[in-house]
Amino acid sequence: MISEIAEIGNSVLREKSLEITNLNDPVIKELDKSLKDTLFYTLYGIGLAAPQIFQNKRAFVIALRKTPTRPDTEAFGPVVMLNPEIVSETGAKKKMMEGCLSIGNIYGEVERRSKVKVKWYDTEGKENTEEFTGLLGRVIQHEYDHLEGILFTDLADPKSLMSEREYRLMIEKKKAPKKD
Ligand SMILES: [Zn+2]
């Protein structure tokens, strides 16, 4: 089911999400479907957390797709992570532009560790632990922050914030062959 997405300013995005106590509850199957359906409906989204669809539960979905701003992306997922826990954040600190489905039209640079090890339960109730790097590692950290009521704009360098149009122009400029 495609859900409405909460936007910045709504208090649902600032609450700490609650642990899912019964992974076999049919409500969790519905949440799993809503997260996937809503993420794919957005076309460009690569991650979506339960509080963004007004559900105060510790769950998010990640899925990588090729988009105009990420033409070199390899497809991944969708993977829904229930009760995720960050086991470790390691590797070099890296700055990268981020956006958020709850914050329309704004992008900004956020510094994060390049490797993240995460433990989660899938909808079958199976426990998984895996290390992620690159864009996937970053998406997981961004989505995990949502469960803590943290938005990327809380972490972004304020001077790096830019509109979607400016962001696209910057990418175009980077892609253009250099003249000397
Ligand atoms: Zn977000």
PDB file of C-alpha atoms and ligand atoms in Angstrom:
ATOM      1  CA  MET A   1       0.000   0.000   0.000  1.00  0.00           C
ATOM      2  CA  ILE A   2       1.367   3.396  -0.945  1.00  0.00           C
ATOM      3  CA  SER A   3       1.433   5.653   2.072  1.00  0.00           C
ATOM      4  CA  GLU A   4       1.649   9.396   2.488  1.00  0.00           C
ATOM      5  CA  ILE A   5       5.185  10.539   3.428  1.00  0.00           C
ATOM      6  CA  ALA A   6       5.666  12.705   6.525  1.00  0.00           C
ATOM      7  CA  GLU A   7       7.459  15.992   5.869  1.00  0.00           C
ATOM      8  CA  ILE A   8       9.961  17.898   7.991  1.00  0.00           C
ATOM      9  CA  GLY A   9       8.114  19.801  10.705  1.00  0.00           C
ATOM     10  CA  ASN A  10       5.847  16.844  11.517  1.00  0.00           C
ATOM     11  CA  SER A  11       6.557  15.615  15.047  1.00  0.00           C
ATOM     12  CA  VAL A  12       6.416  11.962  13.913  1.00  0.00           C
ATOM     13  CA  LEU A  13       9.892  12.471  12.408  1.00  0.00           C
ATOM     14  CA  ARG A  14      11.291  13.624  15.760  1.00  0.00           C
ATOM     15  CA  GLU A  15      10.152  10.725  17.927  1.00  0.00           C
ATOM     16  CA  LYS A  16      12.347   7.773  18.828  1.00  0.00           C
ATOM     17  CA  SER A  17      10.821   4.733  17.105  1.00  0.00           C
ATOM     18  CA  LEU A  18       9.796   1.748  19.186  1.00  0.00           C
ATOM     19  CA  GLU A  19      11.239  -1.748  18.986  1.00  0.00           C
ATOM     20  CA  ILE A  20       9.016  -4.279  17.197  1.00  0.00           C
ATOM     21  CA  THR A  21       8.103  -6.792  19.890  1.00  0.00           C
ATOM     22  CA  ASN A  22       6.377  -9.378  17.683  1.00  0.00           C
ATOM     23  CA  LEU A  23       8.086  -9.874  14.320  1.00  0.00           C
ATOM     24  CA  ASN A  24       5.347 -12.333  13.255  1.00  0.00           C
ATOM     25  CA  ASP A  25       2.519  -9.850  13.785  1.00  0.00           C
ATOM     26  CA  PRO A  26       0.566  -9.483  10.494  1.00  0.00           C
ATOM     27  CA  VAL A  27       0.907  -5.727  11.005  1.00  0.00           C
ATOM     28  CA  ILE A  28       4.653  -6.132  10.299  1.00  0.00           C
ATOM     29  CA  LYS A  29       3.950  -7.823   6.942  1.00  0.00           C
ATOM     30  CA  GLU A  30       1.783  -4.829   6.071  1.00  0.00           C
ATOM     31  CA  LEU A  31       4.517  -2.432   7.188  1.00  0.00           C
ATOM     32  CA  ASP A  32       7.043  -4.321   5.028  1.00  0.00           C
ATOM     33  CA  LYS A  33       4.765  -3.946   1.999  1.00  0.00           C
ATOM     34  CA  SER A  34       3.977  -0.285   2.666  1.00  0.00           C
ATOM     35  CA  LEU A  35       7.670   0.584   3.001  1.00  0.00           C
ATOM     36  CA  LYS A  36       8.521  -1.110  -0.326  1.00  0.00           C
ATOM     37  CA  ASP A  37       5.455   0.149  -2.218  1.00  0.00           C
ATOM     38  CA  THR A  38       5.931   3.722  -1.015  1.00  0.00           C
ATOM     39  CA  LEU A  39       9.684   3.759  -1.719  1.00  0.00           C
ATOM     40  CA  PHE A  40       9.220   2.468  -5.278  1.00  0.00           C
ATOM     41  CA  TYR A  41       6.394   4.919  -5.879  1.00  0.00           C
ATOM     42  CA  THR A  42       8.834   7.782  -5.223  1.00  0.00           C
ATOM     43  CA  LEU A  43      10.992   6.746  -8.223  1.00  0.00           C
ATOM     44  CA  TYR A  44      14.216   8.302  -6.892  1.00  0.00           C
ATOM     45  CA  GLY A  45      14.169   7.202  -3.247  1.00  0.00           C
ATOM     46  CA  ILE A  46      16.791   4.696  -2.081  1.00  0.00           C
ATOM     47  CA  GLY A  47      15.670   4.342   1.517  1.00  0.00           C
ATOM     48  CA  LEU A  48      12.586   4.904   3.632  1.00  0.00           C
ATOM     49  CA  ALA A  49      12.077   4.520   7.376  1.00  0.00           C
ATOM     50  CA  ALA A  50       8.822   3.580   9.132  1.00  0.00           C
ATOM     51  CA  PRO A  51       8.412   6.974  10.897  1.00  0.00           C
ATOM     52  CA  GLN A  52       8.401   8.584   7.451  1.00  0.00           C
ATOM     53  CA  ILE A  53       5.141   6.738   6.772  1.00  0.00           C
ATOM     54  CA  PHE A  54       3.741   7.670  10.205  1.00  0.00           C
ATOM     55  CA  GLN A  55       4.614   4.362  11.904  1.00  0.00           C
ATOM     56  CA  ASN A  56       6.597   4.698  15.081  1.00  0.00           C
ATOM     57  CA  LYS A  57       8.433   1.381  14.614  1.00  0.00           C
ATOM     58  CA  ARG A  58      12.093   0.412  14.225  1.00  0.00           C
ATOM     59  CA  ALA A  59      12.091  -0.599  10.563  1.00  0.00           C
ATOM     60  CA  PHE A  60      13.340   0.721   7.251  1.00  0.00           C
ATOM     61  CA  VAL A  61      13.775  -0.367   3.652  1.00  0.00           C
ATOM     62  CA  ILE A  62      16.794   0.205   1.419  1.00  0.00           C
ATOM     63  CA  ALA A  63      16.917  -0.250  -2.359  1.00  0.00           C
ATOM     64  CA  LEU A  64      19.434   1.146  -4.798  1.00  0.00           C
ATOM     65  CA  ARG A  65      18.359   2.078  -8.296  1.00  0.00           C
ATOM     66  CA  LYS A  66      19.894   3.997 -11.156  1.00  0.00           C
ATOM     67  CA  THR A  67      18.552   7.549 -11.132  1.00  0.00           C
ATOM     68  CA  PRO A  68      19.487  10.766 -12.983  1.00  0.00           C
ATOM     69  CA  THR A  69      21.591  11.889 -10.006  1.00  0.00           C
ATOM     70  CA  ARG A  70      23.158   8.423  -9.515  1.00  0.00           C
ATOM     71  CA  PRO A  71      23.712   7.024 -13.012  1.00  0.00           C
ATOM     72  CA  ASP A  72      26.468   4.586 -11.953  1.00  0.00           C
ATOM     73  CA  THR A  73      24.509   2.902  -9.187  1.00  0.00           C
ATOM     74  CA  GLU A  74      24.289  -0.886  -9.101  1.00  0.00           C
ATOM     75  CA  ALA A  75      20.815  -2.158  -8.222  1.00  0.00           C
ATOM     76  CA  PHE A  76      20.338  -3.589  -4.719  1.00  0.00           C
ATOM     77  CA  GLY A  77      17.341  -4.794  -2.743  1.00  0.00           C
ATOM     78  CA  PRO A  78      14.752  -3.961  -1.649  1.00  0.00           C
ATOM     79  CA  VAL A  79      15.816  -5.152   1.810  1.00  0.00           C
ATOM     80  CA  VAL A  80      13.641  -4.403   4.823  1.00  0.00           C
ATOM     81  CA  MET A  81      15.499  -4.271   8.139  1.00  0.00           C
ATOM     82  CA  LEU A  82      13.484  -4.802  11.319  1.00  0.00           C
ATOM     83  CA  ASN A  83      14.876  -3.771  14.731  1.00  0.00           C
ATOM     84  CA  PRO A  84      18.215  -2.797  13.136  1.00  0.00           C
ATOM     85  CA  GLU A  85      21.204  -2.167  15.373  1.00  0.00           C
ATOM     86  CA  ILE A  86      24.424  -0.464  14.330  1.00  0.00           C
ATOM     87  CA  VAL A  87      27.160  -2.819  15.545  1.00  0.00           C
ATOM     88  CA  SER A  88      30.035  -0.593  14.437  1.00  0.00           C
ATOM     89  CA  GLU A  89      30.850   2.415  12.288  1.00  0.00           C
ATOM     90  CA  THR A  90      34.415   2.275  10.995  1.00  0.00           C
ATOM     91  CA  GLY A  91      36.531   3.378   8.044  1.00  0.00           C
ATOM     92  CA  ALA A  92      37.413   6.871   6.951  1.00  0.00           C
ATOM     93  CA  LYS A  93      35.062   9.795   7.486  1.00  0.00           C
ATOM     94  CA  LYS A  94      33.644  10.893   4.167  1.00  0.00           C
ATOM     95  CA  LYS A  95      31.511  13.831   3.127  1.00  0.00           C
ATOM     96  CA  MET A  96      28.737  13.207   0.626  1.00  0.00           C
ATOM     97  CA  MET A  97      25.570  14.955  -0.514  1.00  0.00           C
ATOM     98  CA  GLU A  98      22.327  13.579   0.889  1.00  0.00           C
ATOM     99  CA  GLY A  99      18.656  14.212   0.354  1.00  0.00           C
ATOM    100  CA  CYS A 100      15.558  12.882   2.077  1.00  0.00           C
ATOM    101  CA  LEU A 101      12.029  12.016   0.939  1.00  0.00           C
ATOM    102  CA  SER A 102      10.732  13.957   3.961  1.00  0.00           C
ATOM    103  CA  ILE A 103      12.712  17.085   3.053  1.00  0.00           C
ATOM    104  CA  GLY A 104      11.668  18.083  -0.454  1.00  0.00           C
ATOM    105  CA  ASN A 105      14.020  20.021  -2.657  1.00  0.00           C
ATOM    106  CA  ILE A 106      16.989  20.290  -0.251  1.00  0.00           C
ATOM    107  CA  TYR A 107      20.328  18.507  -0.428  1.00  0.00           C
ATOM    108  CA  GLY A 108      23.331  18.875   1.834  1.00  0.00           C
ATOM    109  CA  GLU A 109      26.722  17.467   2.655  1.00  0.00           C
ATOM    110  CA  VAL A 110      26.933  15.041   5.596  1.00  0.00           C
ATOM    111  CA  GLU A 111      30.085  13.512   7.033  1.00  0.00           C
ATOM    112  CA  ARG A 112      29.783   9.821   7.917  1.00  0.00           C
ATOM    113  CA  ARG A 113      32.023   6.793   8.422  1.00  0.00           C
ATOM    114  CA  SER A 114      32.503   4.758   5.258  1.00  0.00           C
ATOM    115  CA  LYS A 115      31.767   1.318   6.786  1.00  0.00           C
ATOM    116  CA  VAL A 116      28.835   0.263   8.881  1.00  0.00           C
ATOM    117  CA  LYS A 117      28.112  -3.145  10.376  1.00  0.00           C
ATOM    118  CA  VAL A 118      24.431  -3.670  11.026  1.00  0.00           C
ATOM    119  CA  LYS A 119      22.410  -6.406  12.674  1.00  0.00           C
ATOM    120  CA  TRP A 120      18.758  -6.764  11.798  1.00  0.00           C
ATOM    121  CA  TYR A 121      15.826  -9.150  11.585  1.00  0.00           C
ATOM    122  CA  ASP A 122      14.069  -9.899   8.330  1.00  0.00           C
ATOM    123  CA  THR A 123      10.337 -10.470   7.959  1.00  0.00           C
ATOM    124  CA  GLU A 124      10.896 -14.218   8.402  1.00  0.00           C
ATOM    125  CA  GLY A 125      12.273 -13.461  11.853  1.00  0.00           C
ATOM    126  CA  LYS A 126      15.828 -14.431  10.838  1.00  0.00           C
ATOM    127  CA  GLU A 127      18.738 -12.500  12.351  1.00  0.00           C
ATOM    128  CA  ASN A 128      21.326 -11.081   9.902  1.00  0.00           C
ATOM    129  CA  THR A 129      24.618  -9.261  10.408  1.00  0.00           C
ATOM    130  CA  GLU A 130      26.462  -7.660   7.526  1.00  0.00           C
ATOM    131  CA  GLU A 131      28.935  -4.887   6.798  1.00  0.00           C
ATOM    132  CA  PHE A 132      28.048  -2.269   4.186  1.00  0.00           C
ATOM    133  CA  THR A 133      30.228   0.350   2.526  1.00  0.00           C
ATOM    134  CA  GLY A 134      29.775   3.108  -0.036  1.00  0.00           C
ATOM    135  CA  LEU A 135      26.302   4.399  -0.818  1.00  0.00           C
ATOM    136  CA  LEU A 136      24.580   1.457   0.911  1.00  0.00           C
ATOM    137  CA  GLY A 137      26.460   2.065   4.139  1.00  0.00           C
ATOM    138  CA  ARG A 138      25.478   5.698   3.978  1.00  0.00           C
ATOM    139  CA  VAL A 139      21.790   4.971   3.315  1.00  0.00           C
ATOM    140  CA  ILE A 140      21.698   2.608   6.310  1.00  0.00           C
ATOM    141  CA  GLN A 141      23.155   5.291   8.582  1.00  0.00           C
ATOM    142  CA  HIS A 142      20.692   7.876   7.222  1.00  0.00           C
ATOM    143  CA  GLU A 143      17.694   5.548   7.708  1.00  0.00           C
ATOM    144  CA  TYR A 144      18.870   4.469  11.156  1.00  0.00           C
ATOM    145  CA  ASP A 145      19.011   8.137  12.175  1.00  0.00           C
ATOM    146  CA  HIS A 146      15.297   8.425  11.289  1.00  0.00           C
ATOM    147  CA  LEU A 147      14.538   5.806  13.960  1.00  0.00           C
ATOM    148  CA  GLU A 148      16.282   8.078  16.471  1.00  0.00           C
ATOM    149  CA  GLY A 149      14.359  11.167  15.309  1.00  0.00           C
ATOM    150  CA  ILE A 150      17.422  12.624  13.566  1.00  0.00           C
ATOM    151  CA  LEU A 151      17.225  14.221  10.098  1.00  0.00           C
ATOM    152  CA  PHE A 152      20.187  14.701   7.756  1.00  0.00           C
ATOM    153  CA  THR A 153      19.745  18.477   7.963  1.00  0.00           C
ATOM    154  CA  ASP A 154      20.656  18.204  11.686  1.00  0.00           C
ATOM    155  CA  LEU A 155      24.048  16.814  10.643  1.00  0.00           C
ATOM    156  CA  ALA A 156      24.721  18.630   7.352  1.00  0.00           C
ATOM    157  CA  ASP A 157      27.144  21.499   7.036  1.00  0.00           C
ATOM    158  CA  PRO A 158      24.601  24.404   6.841  1.00  0.00           C
ATOM    159  CA  LYS A 159      26.632  26.155   4.131  1.00  0.00           C
ATOM    160  CA  SER A 160      26.484  23.069   1.921  1.00  0.00           C
ATOM    161  CA  LEU A 161      22.673  23.043   1.701  1.00  0.00           C
ATOM    162  CA  MET A 162      21.379  23.495  -1.830  1.00  0.00           C
ATOM    163  CA  SER A 163      18.143  23.256  -3.780  1.00  0.00           C
ATOM    164  CA  GLU A 164      17.457  20.327  -6.075  1.00  0.00           C
ATOM    165  CA  ARG A 165      18.005  22.524  -9.133  1.00  0.00           C
ATOM    166  CA  GLU A 166      21.392  23.707  -7.891  1.00  0.00           C
ATOM    167  CA  TYR A 167      22.309  20.132  -6.968  1.00  0.00           C
ATOM    168  CA  ARG A 168      21.487  18.894 -10.465  1.00  0.00           C
ATOM    169  CA  LEU A 169      23.444  21.769 -12.014  1.00  0.00           C
ATOM    170  CA  MET A 170      26.438  20.839  -9.872  1.00  0.00           C
ATOM    171  CA  ILE A 171      26.253  17.214 -11.048  1.00  0.00           C
ATOM    172  CA  GLU A 172      25.952  18.323 -14.686  1.00  0.00           C
ATOM    173  CA  LYS A 173      29.016  20.519 -14.247  1.00  0.00           C
ATOM    174  CA  LYS A 174      31.000  17.629 -12.732  1.00  0.00           C
ATOM    175  CA  LYS A 175      30.023  15.380 -15.646  1.00  0.00           C
ATOM    176  CA  ALA A 176      30.953  17.919 -18.315  1.00  0.00           C
ATOM    177  CA  PRO A 177      34.403  17.404 -19.884  1.00  0.00           C
ATOM    178  CA  LYS A 178      36.981  19.803 -18.474  1.00  0.00           C
ATOM    179  CA  LYS A 179      38.283  22.590 -20.734  1.00  0.00           C
ATOM    180  CA  ASP A 180      41.701  24.093 -20.107  1.00  0.00           C
TER     181      ASP A 180
HETATM  182 ZN    ZN B   1      15.512  10.486   5.068  1.00  0.00          ZN
END
